[in-house]
């Protein structure tokens, strides 16, 4: 149903389809009591997510590696929404040191935290290790966000307890989660250059995003925290994310031309899952086109999710 809906724009049970924009899925929603962190908010769907949530009244914290680009986004938002509340904190999610510094700076601001949108990502890049010695797509798309979430989780729980407003964590995944390595996550050969494939490594990192969300949702539910965790596929969006693989992307766009979205459409599902009242209490789910979808069997493997959590914890604690 997912691909059919994406291609046709037909509305799903939520009342929205692939053609809906972020403004449309948040229409009439008052987010003025919310503080939202968005990583990768200096371009693409991250910037549009920041703009629309600011439009709905949220206090938006943009986490970005490129401060100049982030400031340009902030000024652009303020031109259209003079009352917007936007702050910027530098972060490179591929660097655990940078992630820890971001968390320290945010916590020092003594703000509440209602929504965390783990949006930053890279795709199809040549083999490279992060400064922590971790394969770059896994480090950027999963591990940095895993650590960031853990560092901010207590703040989200206490905010939810004090305000009575449900906290929400949104991990940006992708339909590419269906194409990881055959074993899903290369725990034993994660950083092996000889075993590296840029497309499979991307699929691995996007699979990790869903597994992380699911295991986090399970843990939050077990302790009775008023915080949810979900993953989303934004769709095939016209951004520069595929810059490392131009030939492949050209072919993909040609073959799947009817599936591609504009940036306002690409930001819709993130915004929907982050603030829409229909999703109160919904956790551990995967969304596409602002509707719940069924991810791959591997993405629903609870044992694999627990194994990834333990593996990720050991990695971040060793760096």
Short mmCIF file of C-alpha atoms in Angstrom, two decimals:
data_model
loop_
_atom_site.label_atom_id
_atom_site.label_comp_id
_atom_site.label_asym_id
_atom_site.label_seq_id
_atom_site.Cartn_x
_atom_site.Cartn_y
_atom_site.Cartn_z
CA UNK A 1 0.00 0.00 0.00
CA UNK A 2 2.88 2.37 0.80
CA UNK A 3 4.31 2.63 -2.73
CA UNK A 4 0.84 2.89 -4.27
CA UNK A 5 -0.07 5.71 -1.90
CA UNK A 6 3.24 7.45 -2.51
CA UNK A 7 2.84 7.28 -6.28
CA UNK A 8 -0.81 8.30 -6.39
CA UNK A 9 -0.99 10.75 -3.51
CA UNK A 10 -4.11 8.96 -2.26
CA UNK A 11 -4.92 9.84 1.34
CA UNK A 12 -4.42 7.24 4.05
CA UNK A 13 -6.23 6.72 7.38
CA UNK A 14 -4.62 9.89 8.77
CA UNK A 15 -6.39 11.97 6.15
CA UNK A 16 -3.09 12.83 4.47
CA UNK A 17 -1.12 11.41 1.58
CA UNK A 18 2.22 11.87 -0.15
CA UNK A 19 1.14 15.19 -1.64
CA UNK A 20 0.51 16.82 1.74
CA UNK A 21 2.96 19.47 2.91
CA UNK A 22 4.31 20.10 6.39
CA UNK A 23 2.09 23.17 6.70
CA UNK A 24 -0.98 21.17 5.76
CA UNK A 25 -0.41 18.33 8.25
CA UNK A 26 0.13 20.84 11.09
CA UNK A 27 -2.66 23.23 10.18
CA UNK A 28 -4.42 24.67 13.28
CA UNK A 29 -1.95 22.97 15.66
CA UNK A 30 -0.72 25.19 18.48
CA UNK A 31 2.87 24.24 19.29
CA UNK A 32 3.60 27.33 21.39
CA UNK A 33 4.22 25.26 24.54
CA UNK A 34 6.80 23.05 22.82
CA UNK A 35 10.57 23.22 22.66
CA UNK A 36 11.90 21.23 19.71
CA UNK A 37 15.41 20.16 18.74
CA UNK A 38 16.05 19.37 15.08
CA UNK A 39 19.43 18.07 13.94
CA UNK A 40 20.43 18.87 10.38
CA UNK A 41 18.17 21.90 10.40
CA UNK A 42 20.35 24.03 8.15
CA UNK A 43 19.11 22.66 4.83
CA UNK A 44 16.57 20.46 3.08
CA UNK A 45 13.68 18.94 4.98
CA UNK A 46 15.34 19.80 8.31
CA UNK A 47 15.16 23.50 7.51
CA UNK A 48 11.55 23.19 6.36
CA UNK A 49 10.66 21.23 9.51
CA UNK A 50 12.21 24.01 11.59
CA UNK A 51 10.30 26.68 9.68
CA UNK A 52 6.91 25.01 9.95
CA UNK A 53 7.22 24.15 13.64
CA UNK A 54 8.32 27.74 14.31
CA UNK A 55 5.28 28.88 12.32
CA UNK A 56 3.12 26.82 14.69
CA UNK A 57 4.72 28.59 17.64
CA UNK A 58 7.34 26.11 18.84
CA UNK A 59 10.70 27.22 20.22
CA UNK A 60 13.04 25.56 17.75
CA UNK A 61 16.65 24.66 18.44
CA UNK A 62 18.49 23.99 15.19
CA UNK A 63 21.44 21.65 15.54
CA UNK A 64 23.76 22.13 12.57
CA UNK A 65 27.35 21.54 11.59
CA UNK A 66 27.45 24.60 9.32
CA UNK A 67 26.65 27.63 11.47
CA UNK A 68 26.59 30.04 8.53
CA UNK A 69 23.99 27.94 6.72
CA UNK A 70 21.99 27.59 9.94
CA UNK A 71 22.03 31.34 10.50
CA UNK A 72 20.82 31.88 6.94
CA UNK A 73 17.92 29.53 7.64
CA UNK A 74 17.16 31.38 10.88
CA UNK A 75 17.12 34.77 9.13
CA UNK A 76 14.93 33.41 6.36
CA UNK A 77 12.46 32.06 8.92
CA UNK A 78 12.43 35.35 10.83
CA UNK A 79 11.72 37.29 7.63
CA UNK A 80 8.56 35.28 7.11
CA UNK A 81 7.72 34.76 10.79
CA UNK A 82 8.99 37.73 12.84
CA UNK A 83 7.74 36.16 16.07
CA UNK A 84 9.65 32.90 15.51
CA UNK A 85 11.76 31.59 18.36
CA UNK A 86 14.91 30.06 16.86
CA UNK A 87 18.22 29.18 18.49
CA UNK A 88 21.24 27.49 16.94
CA UNK A 89 23.75 25.14 18.53
CA UNK A 90 26.58 23.62 16.54
CA UNK A 91 26.71 19.86 16.21
CA UNK A 92 28.45 17.35 13.99
CA UNK A 93 26.52 14.15 14.67
CA UNK A 94 29.34 12.02 13.25
CA UNK A 95 31.49 13.16 16.20
CA UNK A 96 30.63 11.84 19.66
CA UNK A 97 32.66 14.69 21.15
CA UNK A 98 30.53 17.21 19.26
CA UNK A 99 27.32 15.45 20.28
CA UNK A 100 28.32 15.63 23.94
CA UNK A 101 29.22 19.32 23.59
CA UNK A 102 25.82 20.03 21.99
CA UNK A 103 23.99 18.27 24.81
CA UNK A 104 25.98 20.18 27.42
CA UNK A 105 25.21 23.52 25.76
CA UNK A 106 21.51 22.77 25.43
CA UNK A 107 21.14 21.54 29.01
CA UNK A 108 22.96 24.65 30.24
CA UNK A 109 20.20 26.75 28.66
CA UNK A 110 17.80 25.24 31.22
CA UNK A 111 14.98 24.91 28.70
CA UNK A 112 12.30 22.24 28.62
CA UNK A 113 12.52 19.65 25.83
CA UNK A 114 9.35 18.24 24.33
CA UNK A 115 10.38 17.00 20.90
CA UNK A 116 13.66 15.64 19.51
CA UNK A 117 13.83 15.16 15.74
CA UNK A 118 16.93 13.20 14.73
CA UNK A 119 16.97 14.44 11.14
CA UNK A 120 20.62 14.91 10.11
CA UNK A 121 22.06 12.34 7.75
CA UNK A 122 24.36 11.43 4.89
CA UNK A 123 23.86 8.99 2.05
CA UNK A 124 25.93 6.76 -0.24
CA UNK A 125 29.27 8.31 0.68
CA UNK A 126 32.59 6.60 -0.10
CA UNK A 127 34.12 4.54 2.72
CA UNK A 128 35.34 6.75 5.51
CA UNK A 129 35.79 6.47 9.26
CA UNK A 130 34.55 9.11 11.66
CA UNK A 131 36.95 10.76 14.12
CA UNK A 132 35.86 8.03 16.54
CA UNK A 133 36.90 5.30 14.09
CA UNK A 134 33.36 4.31 13.10
CA UNK A 135 32.08 3.85 9.53
CA UNK A 136 30.77 7.27 8.59
CA UNK A 137 27.18 6.50 7.53
CA UNK A 138 26.58 4.43 10.66
CA UNK A 139 28.29 7.07 12.82
CA UNK A 140 26.28 9.97 11.38
CA UNK A 141 22.89 8.43 10.77
CA UNK A 142 22.67 6.23 13.84
CA UNK A 143 25.38 6.33 16.47
CA UNK A 144 25.53 10.10 17.00
CA UNK A 145 21.75 10.28 17.29
CA UNK A 146 21.73 7.29 19.64
CA UNK A 147 24.10 9.13 21.97
CA UNK A 148 22.28 12.46 21.62
CA UNK A 149 18.96 10.82 22.48
CA UNK A 150 20.44 9.15 25.55
CA UNK A 151 22.01 12.40 26.74
CA UNK A 152 18.74 14.32 26.40
CA UNK A 153 16.31 11.59 27.48
CA UNK A 154 16.22 12.52 31.17
CA UNK A 155 15.42 16.13 30.24
CA UNK A 156 12.57 14.90 28.03
CA UNK A 157 11.17 12.68 30.79
CA UNK A 158 11.27 15.43 33.41
CA UNK A 159 9.73 17.94 30.99
CA UNK A 160 6.88 15.54 30.27
CA UNK A 161 6.37 14.85 33.98
CA UNK A 162 6.33 18.55 34.92
CA UNK A 163 4.17 19.80 32.06
CA UNK A 164 1.92 16.83 31.39
CA UNK A 165 2.78 17.20 27.70
CA UNK A 166 3.86 14.00 25.99
CA UNK A 167 7.45 14.01 24.78
CA UNK A 168 8.15 12.73 21.28
CA UNK A 169 11.32 11.42 19.65
CA UNK A 170 11.33 11.14 15.86
CA UNK A 171 14.08 9.26 14.02
CA UNK A 172 14.34 9.83 10.29
CA UNK A 173 14.78 6.49 8.60
CA UNK A 174 14.10 5.58 4.96
CA UNK A 175 12.52 2.93 2.78
CA UNK A 176 16.19 2.10 2.11
CA UNK A 177 16.08 0.15 5.39
CA UNK A 178 14.87 -2.78 3.28
CA UNK A 179 18.29 -2.95 1.58
CA UNK A 180 20.96 -3.35 4.26
CA UNK A 181 23.68 -6.01 4.28
CA UNK A 182 22.30 -9.55 4.25
CA UNK A 183 22.81 -9.89 8.00
CA UNK A 184 21.24 -6.49 8.65
CA UNK A 185 23.88 -4.92 10.88
CA UNK A 186 27.54 -5.82 10.35
CA UNK A 187 28.39 -5.92 14.03
CA UNK A 188 31.69 -7.75 13.47
CA UNK A 189 32.72 -5.97 10.27
CA UNK A 190 31.20 -2.55 10.74
CA UNK A 191 34.44 -0.74 9.94
CA UNK A 192 35.83 -3.20 7.39
CA UNK A 193 36.65 -1.32 4.19
CA UNK A 194 36.79 -4.53 2.14
CA UNK A 195 33.25 -5.45 3.17
CA UNK A 196 31.89 -1.94 2.57
CA UNK A 197 29.15 -1.16 0.07
CA UNK A 198 27.85 2.41 0.07
CA UNK A 199 24.22 1.46 -0.68
CA UNK A 200 24.12 -1.43 1.82
CA UNK A 201 25.82 0.71 4.46
CA UNK A 202 23.15 3.37 4.02
CA UNK A 203 20.43 0.72 4.29
CA UNK A 204 22.14 -0.59 7.43
CA UNK A 205 22.09 2.85 9.04
CA UNK A 206 18.44 3.40 8.16
CA UNK A 207 17.55 -0.05 9.53
CA UNK A 208 19.38 0.99 12.69
CA UNK A 209 17.17 4.09 12.97
CA UNK A 210 14.02 1.95 13.12
CA UNK A 211 15.52 -0.63 15.47
CA UNK A 212 16.68 2.19 17.76
CA UNK A 213 13.20 3.73 17.81
CA UNK A 214 11.55 0.40 18.54
CA UNK A 215 13.87 -0.58 21.38
CA UNK A 216 13.66 2.93 22.85
CA UNK A 217 9.86 2.79 22.69
CA UNK A 218 9.90 -0.56 24.49
CA UNK A 219 12.12 0.79 27.26
CA UNK A 220 10.10 3.98 27.69
CA UNK A 221 6.86 2.02 27.92
CA UNK A 222 8.36 -0.38 30.46
CA UNK A 223 9.28 2.47 32.81
CA UNK A 224 6.02 4.34 32.26
CA UNK A 225 7.63 7.46 30.81
CA UNK A 226 5.34 9.89 28.99
CA UNK A 227 7.63 9.93 25.95
CA UNK A 228 7.14 8.19 22.61
CA UNK A 229 9.65 7.15 19.96
CA UNK A 230 8.82 6.58 16.30
CA UNK A 231 10.63 6.42 12.95
CA UNK A 232 9.67 7.96 9.64
CA UNK A 233 10.39 7.62 5.93
CA UNK A 234 10.20 11.15 4.51
CA UNK A 235 9.93 9.88 0.95
CA UNK A 236 12.17 10.44 -2.04
CA UNK A 237 12.83 14.14 -1.68
CA UNK A 238 14.52 16.61 -4.02
CA UNK A 239 17.50 17.56 -1.83
CA UNK A 240 21.28 17.29 -2.24
CA UNK A 241 21.49 14.21 0.00
CA UNK A 242 22.51 11.97 -2.89
CA UNK A 243 25.46 14.11 -3.98
CA UNK A 244 27.97 11.30 -3.41
CA UNK A 245 26.29 9.04 -5.99
CA UNK A 246 25.17 11.29 -8.88
CA UNK A 247 24.89 8.63 -11.59
CA UNK A 248 22.89 6.26 -9.39
CA UNK A 249 20.63 9.12 -8.29
CA UNK A 250 20.02 10.23 -11.87
CA UNK A 251 18.95 6.70 -12.82
CA UNK A 252 16.83 6.39 -9.67
CA UNK A 253 15.06 9.68 -10.35
CA UNK A 254 14.34 8.62 -13.92
CA UNK A 255 12.90 5.24 -12.93
CA UNK A 256 10.93 6.52 -9.94
CA UNK A 257 10.03 10.01 -11.16
CA UNK A 258 6.40 9.84 -9.96
CA UNK A 259 7.49 9.15 -6.37
CA UNK A 260 9.66 12.23 -5.81
CA UNK A 261 8.51 14.93 -3.42
CA UNK A 262 9.19 18.59 -2.94
CA UNK A 263 10.92 19.66 0.28
CA UNK A 264 7.64 20.91 1.87
CA UNK A 265 6.11 17.51 1.13
CA UNK A 266 9.22 15.71 2.38
CA UNK A 267 9.03 17.46 5.75
CA UNK A 268 5.37 16.54 6.26
CA UNK A 269 5.75 13.16 7.94
CA UNK A 270 8.37 14.42 10.42
CA UNK A 271 6.08 17.28 11.43
CA UNK A 272 3.03 15.05 11.60
CA UNK A 273 4.68 12.51 13.88
CA UNK A 274 6.29 15.25 15.99
CA UNK A 275 3.18 17.27 16.88
CA UNK A 276 -0.11 15.89 15.56
CA UNK A 277 -2.59 15.11 18.36
CA UNK A 278 -3.80 11.95 16.59
CA UNK A 279 -0.54 10.25 17.54
CA UNK A 280 -0.84 10.75 21.28
CA UNK A 281 0.42 7.57 22.94
CA UNK A 282 1.57 6.00 19.67
CA UNK A 283 5.11 4.63 20.00
CA UNK A 284 7.42 2.15 18.31
CA UNK A 285 5.83 2.65 14.90
CA UNK A 286 7.10 3.48 11.41
CA UNK A 287 5.44 6.16 9.29
CA UNK A 288 5.48 7.17 5.63
CA UNK A 289 3.33 9.80 3.94
CA UNK A 290 1.95 10.70 7.40
CA UNK A 291 0.50 7.22 7.82
CA UNK A 292 1.65 4.19 9.76
CA UNK A 293 3.31 1.59 7.53
CA UNK A 294 4.79 -1.84 8.12
CA UNK A 295 8.60 -1.88 7.88
CA UNK A 296 10.67 -4.93 6.91
CA UNK A 297 10.73 -8.12 8.99
CA UNK A 298 14.28 -7.31 10.05
CA UNK A 299 13.19 -3.85 11.23
CA UNK A 300 10.63 -5.54 13.49
CA UNK A 301 13.13 -8.01 14.97
CA UNK A 302 13.07 -7.28 18.72
CA UNK A 303 16.17 -9.37 19.42
CA UNK A 304 18.12 -7.51 16.75
CA UNK A 305 16.95 -4.19 18.22
CA UNK A 306 18.19 -5.18 21.67
CA UNK A 307 21.51 -6.37 20.24
CA UNK A 308 21.97 -3.08 18.37
CA UNK A 309 21.18 -1.09 21.53
CA UNK A 310 23.79 -2.99 23.54
CA UNK A 311 26.33 -2.69 20.71
CA UNK A 312 25.71 1.05 20.36
CA UNK A 313 25.98 1.60 24.11
CA UNK A 314 29.32 -0.18 24.20
CA UNK A 315 30.56 1.87 21.26
CA UNK A 316 29.66 5.27 22.70
CA UNK A 317 30.94 4.35 26.17
CA UNK A 318 34.29 3.29 24.73
CA UNK A 319 34.92 6.60 22.96
#
